[in-house]
Coordinates of C-alpha atoms and ligand atoms in Angstrom, one line a residue:
M23 CA 8.7 58.5 22.8
E24 CA 10.0 62.1 22.6
I25 CA 13.3 62.5 20.9
E26 CA 15.5 64.9 22.8
M27 CA 17.6 67.3 20.6
R28 CA 20.9 68.8 21.6
Q29 CA 22.3 70.8 18.7
V30 CA 25.8 71.9 17.9
K31 CA 26.3 75.7 18.2
S32 CA 26.1 77.3 14.8
D33 CA 29.7 78.6 15.1
Q34 CA 30.9 75.1 15.8
L35 CA 29.5 73.4 12.8
K36 CA 32.0 71.5 10.7
P37 CA 33.0 72.7 7.2
K38 CA 31.2 70.8 4.4
P39 CA 33.2 69.1 1.7
E40 CA 34.5 71.6 -0.7
D41 CA 34.3 69.6 -3.9
E42 CA 31.4 67.1 -4.0
S43 CA 32.7 65.5 -7.2
K44 CA 35.7 64.3 -5.2
L45 CA 33.6 62.6 -2.5
G46 CA 34.8 59.1 -1.6
F47 CA 32.9 56.6 0.5
G48 CA 32.7 56.5 4.3
D49 CA 35.2 59.1 5.5
I50 CA 33.0 62.1 6.3
V51 CA 30.3 62.3 9.0
T52 CA 27.9 65.2 9.7
D53 CA 27.4 67.4 12.8
H54 CA 24.9 65.2 14.6
M55 CA 24.1 61.6 15.5
F56 CA 21.1 59.8 17.0
L57 CA 21.6 57.6 20.1
M58 CA 19.2 55.4 22.2
D59 CA 20.0 53.0 25.0
Y60 CA 18.5 49.7 26.0
E61 CA 18.4 47.9 29.3
T62 CA 16.8 44.6 30.1
G63 CA 13.6 45.4 32.1
K64 CA 13.4 49.0 30.9
G65 CA 13.4 48.5 27.1
W66 CA 14.6 51.4 24.9
I67 CA 15.2 54.6 26.7
D68 CA 16.5 58.1 26.2
P69 CA 16.3 58.6 22.4
R70 CA 18.3 61.7 21.5
I71 CA 20.0 63.6 18.7
V72 CA 23.3 65.0 19.9
P73 CA 26.5 66.5 18.5
Y74 CA 28.5 63.9 16.6
G75 CA 31.4 62.6 18.7
P76 CA 33.1 59.6 20.3
F77 CA 31.2 57.6 22.9
E78 CA 32.7 56.2 26.1
I79 CA 32.6 52.5 26.2
D80 CA 33.7 50.1 29.0
P81 CA 36.7 47.9 28.0
A82 CA 34.6 44.9 29.1
A83 CA 31.6 45.8 26.9
M84 CA 30.4 42.6 25.4
A85 CA 30.3 43.8 21.8
I86 CA 34.1 44.2 21.9
H87 CA 34.7 40.6 23.0
Y88 CA 31.9 38.6 21.5
G89 CA 30.8 40.6 18.5
Q90 CA 27.2 41.4 19.3
E91 CA 27.0 44.2 16.7
I92 CA 24.7 44.7 13.8
F93 CA 24.3 47.5 11.2
E94 CA 22.4 48.7 8.2
G95 CA 23.3 50.8 5.2
L96 CA 20.9 53.0 3.2
K97 CA 20.9 56.4 1.5
A98 CA 19.1 59.7 1.2
Y99 CA 19.1 61.2 -2.3
R100 CA 19.0 64.8 -3.3
G101 CA 16.7 65.5 -6.3
K102 CA 17.3 68.1 -8.9
D103 CA 14.7 70.4 -7.3
G104 CA 16.5 70.2 -4.0
G105 CA 14.1 67.7 -2.5
I106 CA 15.4 64.8 -0.4
F107 CA 14.2 61.2 -0.9
L108 CA 14.5 57.9 0.9
F109 CA 14.3 54.5 -0.9
R110 CA 12.5 51.5 0.7
S111 CA 14.0 52.5 4.1
K112 CA 11.5 50.4 6.1
E113 CA 13.0 47.3 4.5
N114 CA 16.3 48.2 6.0
F115 CA 14.9 48.5 9.5
K116 CA 13.0 45.2 9.1
R117 CA 16.2 43.5 8.1
F118 CA 17.9 45.2 11.0
N119 CA 15.5 43.6 13.4
R120 CA 16.0 40.2 11.7
S121 CA 19.8 40.6 12.2
A122 CA 19.1 41.6 15.8
A123 CA 17.1 38.4 16.5
R124 CA 19.8 36.3 14.9
V125 CA 22.5 37.5 17.3
C126 CA 20.2 37.7 20.4
M127 CA 19.9 41.5 20.4
P128 CA 16.7 43.5 21.1
E129 CA 14.6 44.7 18.2
V130 CA 14.0 48.4 17.7
D131 CA 10.7 50.1 17.2
I132 CA 10.8 50.6 13.4
D133 CA 8.6 53.7 13.4
L134 CA 10.7 55.3 16.1
A135 CA 13.9 54.4 14.3
I136 CA 12.6 55.9 11.0
T137 CA 11.3 59.0 12.7
A138 CA 14.7 59.5 14.4
M139 CA 16.6 58.9 11.1
K140 CA 14.4 61.5 9.3
K141 CA 14.9 64.1 12.0
L142 CA 18.6 63.6 11.9
I143 CA 18.7 63.9 8.1
L144 CA 16.6 67.1 8.2
L145 CA 18.7 68.6 10.9
D146 CA 21.8 68.0 8.9
K147 CA 20.1 68.5 5.5
E148 CA 22.8 70.9 4.2
W149 CA 25.1 67.8 4.2
V150 CA 23.0 65.9 1.6
P151 CA 25.1 66.5 -1.5
C152 CA 23.7 67.7 -4.8
T153 CA 26.3 66.6 -7.4
E154 CA 25.3 63.7 -9.7
G155 CA 26.4 60.3 -8.3
T156 CA 26.5 61.5 -4.7
S157 CA 24.2 60.8 -1.8
L158 CA 24.0 60.8 2.0
Y159 CA 24.9 57.4 3.4
I160 CA 23.0 56.4 6.5
R161 CA 24.5 53.9 9.0
P162 CA 22.2 52.6 11.8
A163 CA 24.0 50.3 14.1
M164 CA 23.6 48.5 17.5
L165 CA 26.2 47.2 19.9
A166 CA 26.2 45.4 23.2
T167 CA 27.5 47.7 25.9
E168 CA 27.1 45.7 29.1
P169 CA 30.5 45.2 30.8
H170 CA 30.7 41.4 31.4
L171 CA 33.4 38.9 30.5
G172 CA 31.3 35.7 30.3
V173 CA 29.7 34.6 27.1
R174 CA 25.9 35.2 26.9
P175 CA 23.6 37.8 25.4
A176 CA 24.2 41.3 27.0
N177 CA 21.6 43.1 29.0
S178 CA 22.4 46.6 27.7
Y179 CA 22.8 48.0 24.2
L180 CA 23.4 51.2 22.3
F181 CA 21.5 51.9 19.1
F182 CA 22.8 54.8 17.0
I183 CA 22.6 56.4 13.5
I184 CA 25.4 58.3 11.9
I185 CA 25.2 59.9 8.4
G186 CA 27.7 61.3 5.9
P187 CA 27.9 62.4 2.3
V188 CA 29.4 59.8 -0.2
G189 CA 30.4 59.5 -3.8
A190 CA 31.1 56.3 -5.7
Y191 CA 31.7 53.1 -3.5
Y192 CA 34.4 51.7 -5.9
K193 CA 37.0 53.9 -7.4
E194 CA 36.0 52.3 -10.7
G195 CA 32.5 54.0 -10.5
L196 CA 30.5 52.4 -13.3
N197 CA 33.5 50.9 -14.9
P198 CA 33.5 47.1 -14.7
I199 CA 35.3 45.6 -11.8
K200 CA 37.5 42.5 -11.7
I201 CA 36.5 39.8 -9.3
Y202 CA 38.4 36.8 -8.0
V203 CA 36.5 33.6 -7.4
E204 CA 37.5 32.5 -3.9
D205 CA 38.0 28.7 -3.6
K206 CA 40.0 28.6 -0.4
Y207 CA 38.2 30.8 2.2
I208 CA 34.5 30.9 2.7
R209 CA 32.2 33.6 4.0
A210 CA 29.2 31.9 5.6
A211 CA 27.8 28.4 5.9
L212 CA 24.1 27.4 5.9
G213 CA 22.9 27.7 9.5
G214 CA 25.5 30.4 10.2
T215 CA 25.0 34.2 10.3
G216 CA 25.5 34.9 6.6
E217 CA 22.0 36.5 6.2
A218 CA 22.5 38.9 9.1
K219 CA 24.4 42.2 8.7
T220 CA 26.5 41.5 11.8
A221 CA 30.1 42.5 12.3
G222 CA 31.7 39.1 12.5
N223 CA 30.7 38.3 8.8
Y224 CA 32.8 41.2 7.7
A225 CA 35.8 40.4 9.9
A226 CA 35.7 36.9 8.5
S227 CA 35.9 38.2 4.9
L228 CA 38.8 40.6 5.3
L229 CA 41.7 38.2 4.7
A230 CA 40.4 36.9 1.4
A231 CA 39.6 40.4 0.3
E232 CA 43.1 41.6 1.1
E233 CA 44.7 38.7 -0.7
A234 CA 42.5 39.4 -3.7
K235 CA 43.3 43.1 -3.6
E236 CA 47.1 42.3 -3.6
K237 CA 46.5 40.4 -6.9
G238 CA 44.7 43.3 -8.4
F239 CA 41.0 42.4 -7.8
T240 CA 38.3 44.7 -6.5
Q241 CA 36.3 42.0 -4.8
V242 CA 36.1 38.3 -4.2
L243 CA 33.2 36.1 -5.3
W244 CA 32.2 33.7 -2.6
L245 CA 31.3 30.1 -3.2
D246 CA 29.2 27.9 -1.0
A247 CA 30.9 26.7 2.2
V248 CA 30.4 22.9 1.7
E249 CA 31.5 22.2 -1.9
R250 CA 33.0 25.5 -3.1
K251 CA 30.8 24.9 -6.1
Y252 CA 27.9 27.3 -6.1
I253 CA 27.8 31.1 -6.4
E254 CA 27.0 33.0 -3.2
E255 CA 27.7 36.7 -3.4
V256 CA 30.6 39.2 -3.4
G257 CA 31.8 41.3 -0.4
T258 CA 28.9 43.7 0.0
M259 CA 26.8 42.9 -3.1
N260 CA 24.6 40.2 -4.3
M261 CA 25.5 38.8 -7.7
V262 CA 23.4 38.4 -10.9
F263 CA 24.5 36.6 -14.0
V264 CA 22.8 36.7 -17.4
I265 CA 23.4 33.5 -19.3
E266 CA 21.7 33.5 -22.7
D267 CA 18.3 35.0 -22.0
E268 CA 18.1 33.9 -18.3
V269 CA 18.8 36.3 -15.4
I270 CA 20.1 34.2 -12.5
T271 CA 20.9 35.0 -8.9
A272 CA 21.5 32.8 -5.8
P273 CA 18.5 31.9 -3.8
L274 CA 18.0 33.3 -0.2
T275 CA 18.8 30.1 1.6
G276 CA 20.4 31.7 4.7
S277 CA 24.0 32.1 3.9
I278 CA 23.8 35.3 1.7
L279 CA 22.6 38.7 2.7
P280 CA 19.0 39.4 1.4
G281 CA 19.8 42.6 -0.5
I282 CA 17.2 45.2 -1.0
T283 CA 18.8 46.3 -4.3
R284 CA 18.7 42.6 -5.3
D285 CA 15.0 42.5 -4.6
S286 CA 14.4 45.8 -6.5
A287 CA 16.4 44.5 -9.5
L288 CA 14.4 41.3 -9.5
H289 CA 11.1 43.2 -9.4
L290 CA 12.1 45.2 -12.3
V291 CA 13.5 42.4 -14.5
R292 CA 10.3 40.3 -13.8
D293 CA 8.2 43.3 -14.8
W294 CA 10.2 43.8 -17.9
G295 CA 9.2 40.2 -18.9
L296 CA 12.7 38.7 -18.7
K297 CA 13.3 35.1 -17.6
V298 CA 14.4 35.2 -14.0
A299 CA 15.7 32.4 -11.8
E300 CA 16.7 32.4 -8.1
R301 CA 18.6 29.2 -8.1
S302 CA 21.9 27.7 -7.1
L303 CA 24.3 28.4 -10.0
P304 CA 27.5 26.3 -10.2
I305 CA 30.7 28.4 -10.9
D306 CA 31.6 25.8 -13.6
D307 CA 28.4 26.8 -15.5
V308 CA 29.4 30.4 -15.3
I309 CA 32.9 29.7 -16.6
E310 CA 31.6 27.4 -19.3
A311 CA 29.1 30.1 -20.4
A312 CA 31.9 32.7 -20.4
K313 CA 34.1 30.5 -22.6
T314 CA 31.3 29.8 -25.1
G315 CA 30.1 33.4 -25.3
R316 CA 26.8 32.6 -23.5
L317 CA 27.6 34.7 -20.5
K318 CA 26.1 38.0 -21.5
E319 CA 26.6 40.0 -18.3
A320 CA 27.5 39.7 -14.7
F321 CA 26.9 42.4 -12.1
G322 CA 26.6 43.1 -8.4
T323 CA 23.7 44.8 -6.6
G324 CA 24.0 46.8 -3.4
T325 CA 23.0 50.1 -1.9
A326 CA 26.5 51.5 -2.0
A327 CA 27.2 50.9 -5.7
V328 CA 23.6 50.3 -6.9
I329 CA 24.7 48.1 -9.9
S330 CA 28.3 47.3 -10.3
P331 CA 29.2 45.6 -13.7
V332 CA 31.8 42.8 -13.6
G333 CA 34.2 42.9 -16.5
Q334 CA 36.5 40.1 -15.5
I335 CA 36.1 36.9 -13.5
T336 CA 39.2 34.9 -12.5
Y337 CA 38.8 31.3 -11.4
K338 CA 41.6 28.8 -10.8
G339 CA 44.2 31.1 -12.4
E340 CA 42.2 31.7 -15.6
D341 CA 40.9 35.1 -16.5
H342 CA 37.5 35.3 -18.2
I343 CA 36.4 38.6 -19.8
V344 CA 32.7 39.4 -19.4
A345 CA 30.7 41.5 -21.8
N346 CA 33.9 42.6 -23.5
G347 CA 34.9 44.3 -20.3
K348 CA 32.1 46.8 -20.7
M349 CA 28.9 47.6 -18.8
G350 CA 26.1 45.3 -20.2
E351 CA 22.7 46.4 -21.5
L352 CA 20.7 45.0 -18.6
S353 CA 23.2 46.4 -16.0
Q354 CA 22.8 49.9 -17.6
R355 CA 19.0 49.7 -17.8
L356 CA 18.7 48.6 -14.2
Y357 CA 21.1 51.2 -13.0
N358 CA 19.2 54.0 -14.9
E359 CA 15.8 52.8 -13.6
I360 CA 16.8 52.4 -10.0
V361 CA 18.8 55.6 -9.8
G362 CA 16.0 57.4 -11.7
I363 CA 13.5 56.3 -9.0
Q364 CA 15.9 57.1 -6.1
Y365 CA 16.6 60.7 -7.3
G366 CA 12.9 61.5 -8.2
E367 CA 13.5 61.5 -11.9
K368 CA 11.4 58.5 -12.9
E369 CA 8.0 57.3 -12.1
D370 CA 7.8 55.1 -9.0
P371 CA 5.1 52.5 -9.7
Y372 CA 6.1 50.4 -6.7
G373 CA 5.9 53.1 -4.0
W374 CA 9.6 52.7 -3.2
R375 CA 10.5 56.4 -2.9
E376 CA 9.6 58.6 0.0
K377 CA 10.0 62.4 -0.2
I378 CA 11.1 63.8 3.2
L379 CA 11.8 67.4 2.1
Ligands
PLP16 C1 24.5 45.0 2.6 C2 25.0 43.8 1.8 C3 24.4 43.5 0.5 C4 23.5 44.4 -0.3 O1 22.3 44.7 0.4 P1 21.5 46.0 -0.1 O2 20.3 46.0 0.8 O3 21.2 45.8 -1.5 O4 22.3 47.2 0.1 C5 24.8 42.3 -0.1 N1 25.7 41.5 0.5 C6 26.3 41.8 1.7 C7 27.2 40.8 2.3 C8 25.9 43.0 2.4 O5 26.5 43.3 3.6

């Protein structure tokens, strides 16, 4: 399918951020976006790159009422030589299609979506920042556009990709974050939509996150929905704990998001010969390990922050300091390795990196 291009006039391009070292997360978008429509019977039609701007949406559009919306999050990285790299981007679109299937939305053609994404990045390539710690965030998303007020899967959808330069996801950067173990609210139950990147999961998580933020925490750590006993994940990251010499993370049983950074980190630690377990880990074991000095490290994994060390875990009113509140050895090693591969500075034995410029 031919991708139509309608470019912004050169005298109407937006100004780029003046100081890249001050970039935050998610406030700036580039000059263009990719759009494509779907209609039952016709399939995907009219793929196009157009000037960035608001779209018109019917107040009865089904996404607004019943939450048929999915998204992805990935990045493009600027190498020291000016090159631009992607990291395992196909995995993001495969997951996008799995999310689509879970909420009865049509799948996209992965090759077309990736071609469109690359065209968009290259058109707006001046926006890919160069300063260390920065990248271009890529947000593919899909929503149900059919105007209809009864509950059923919609017959029309809009797929789009928007992009924008970002800095650190958390204001802490690589400084350890404080997390609050949530034992009242839950994020997702087995059989629910926890493993899909769909809007409702995030709406459901906001209240707990806000209450935790008021108490001074960066994120909440979710426990399982049935017993509030086993570790699930944090807001937008999977969680890894190092207890003695064992690297432990929750198994992909359906209620957590199967993170690509999680998968990359597991690949690396297995290759480094460390003992790895994907198993249900009771929060009581983590707290006990913290009290007895056996909890060596805890960290989150996710595209936005890569590796985010945890310096404090608070559970049932008690604070537990992890790794003396500093970034642990494995966290640092993983961060260096993954970031090194992403920015073209380290060898890429797994074929994760793709140079697009
Ligand atoms: C996106 C996301 C992650 C991390 O996934 P990555 O592919 O590593 O970016 C983890 N948990 C949740 C809930 C997420 O939305």
